[in-house]
XYZ file of C-alpha atoms in Angstrom:
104
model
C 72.670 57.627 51.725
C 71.378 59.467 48.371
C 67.389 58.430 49.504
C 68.419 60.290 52.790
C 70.283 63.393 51.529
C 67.193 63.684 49.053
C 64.151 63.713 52.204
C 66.535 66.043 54.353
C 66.967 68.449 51.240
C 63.438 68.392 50.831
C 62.409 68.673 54.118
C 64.688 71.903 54.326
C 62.727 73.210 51.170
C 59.263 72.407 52.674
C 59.935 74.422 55.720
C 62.234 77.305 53.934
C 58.415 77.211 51.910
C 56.672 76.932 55.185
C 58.527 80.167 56.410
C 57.851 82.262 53.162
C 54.054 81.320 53.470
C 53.866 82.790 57.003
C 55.537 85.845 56.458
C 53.461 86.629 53.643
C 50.303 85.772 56.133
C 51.374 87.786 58.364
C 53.106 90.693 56.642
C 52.697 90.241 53.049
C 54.870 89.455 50.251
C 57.078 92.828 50.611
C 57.836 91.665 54.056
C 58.902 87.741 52.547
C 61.072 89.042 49.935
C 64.310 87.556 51.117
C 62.304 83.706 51.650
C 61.093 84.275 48.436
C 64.120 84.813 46.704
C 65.462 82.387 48.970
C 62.778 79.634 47.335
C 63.723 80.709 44.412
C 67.328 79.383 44.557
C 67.005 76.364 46.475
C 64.010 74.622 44.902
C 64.752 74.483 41.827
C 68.092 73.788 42.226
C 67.397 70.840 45.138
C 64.725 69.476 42.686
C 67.585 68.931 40.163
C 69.592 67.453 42.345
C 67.031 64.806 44.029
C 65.873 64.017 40.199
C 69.837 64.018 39.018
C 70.397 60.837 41.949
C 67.540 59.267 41.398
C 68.653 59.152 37.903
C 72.133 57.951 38.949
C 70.533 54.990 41.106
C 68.408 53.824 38.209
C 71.747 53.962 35.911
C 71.385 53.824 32.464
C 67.220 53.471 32.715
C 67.265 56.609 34.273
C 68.297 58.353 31.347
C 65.764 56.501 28.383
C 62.335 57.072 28.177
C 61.153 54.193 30.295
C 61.953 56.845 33.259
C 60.208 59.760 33.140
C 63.546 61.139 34.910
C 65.281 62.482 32.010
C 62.410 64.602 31.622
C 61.882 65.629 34.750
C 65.330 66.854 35.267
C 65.224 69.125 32.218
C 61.954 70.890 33.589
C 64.071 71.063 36.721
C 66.860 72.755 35.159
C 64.684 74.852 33.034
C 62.513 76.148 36.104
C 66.056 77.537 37.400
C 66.231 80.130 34.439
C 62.074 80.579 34.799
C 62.846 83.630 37.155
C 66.256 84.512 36.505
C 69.000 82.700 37.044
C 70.487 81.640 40.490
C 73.030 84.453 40.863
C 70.009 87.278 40.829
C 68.194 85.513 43.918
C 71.327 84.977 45.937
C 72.183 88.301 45.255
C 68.843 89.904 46.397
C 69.545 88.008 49.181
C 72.943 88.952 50.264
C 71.904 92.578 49.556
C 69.207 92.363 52.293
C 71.316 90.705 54.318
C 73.817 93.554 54.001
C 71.060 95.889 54.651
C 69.598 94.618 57.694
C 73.460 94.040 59.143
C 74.980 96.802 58.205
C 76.332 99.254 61.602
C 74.416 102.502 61.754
């Protein structure tokens, strides 16, 4: 089941991507703010996870240096902090969300 969850998790990036990449065709990158943000949680953060159970399925290997997994997950977890943490892009989200929902 973890090969699975990982391909679903990154299909959903690829087309949360996918989405971001058309707004900003069509409307620029003012108009994609909320995808981008949006990117900006979830791939990193599903990156991590698909490296952290590919690690777990290799078991101890996954973890030396005959992996390059160990390694990969740290660049995963570092790209998270690369733009601010988490809590800033889920926050510019919910604000917009607010925004756009909020009753006249």
């Amino acid at each position: 089941w973890e090969i699975a969850e990982s391909r679903i998790a990154i299909d959903q990036a690829r087309l949360l991507v996918m989405k971001a990449a058309r707004s900003i065709d069509e409307g620029g990158a003012k108009k994609a703010r909320r995808e981008i943000a949006m990117i900006k949680a979830v791939v990193p953060l599903m990156a991590q996870q698909v490296i952290d159970r590919a690690m777990q399925v290799h078991g101890a290997a996954g973890f030396s240096q005959d992996t390059p997994l160990a390694y990969l997950w740290s660049q995963a977890r570092w790209l998270r902090m690369a733009d601010g943490p988490d809590e800033v892009h889920y926050e510019t989200v919910a604000k917009m969300e607010l925004k756009d929902n909020a009753e006249p």
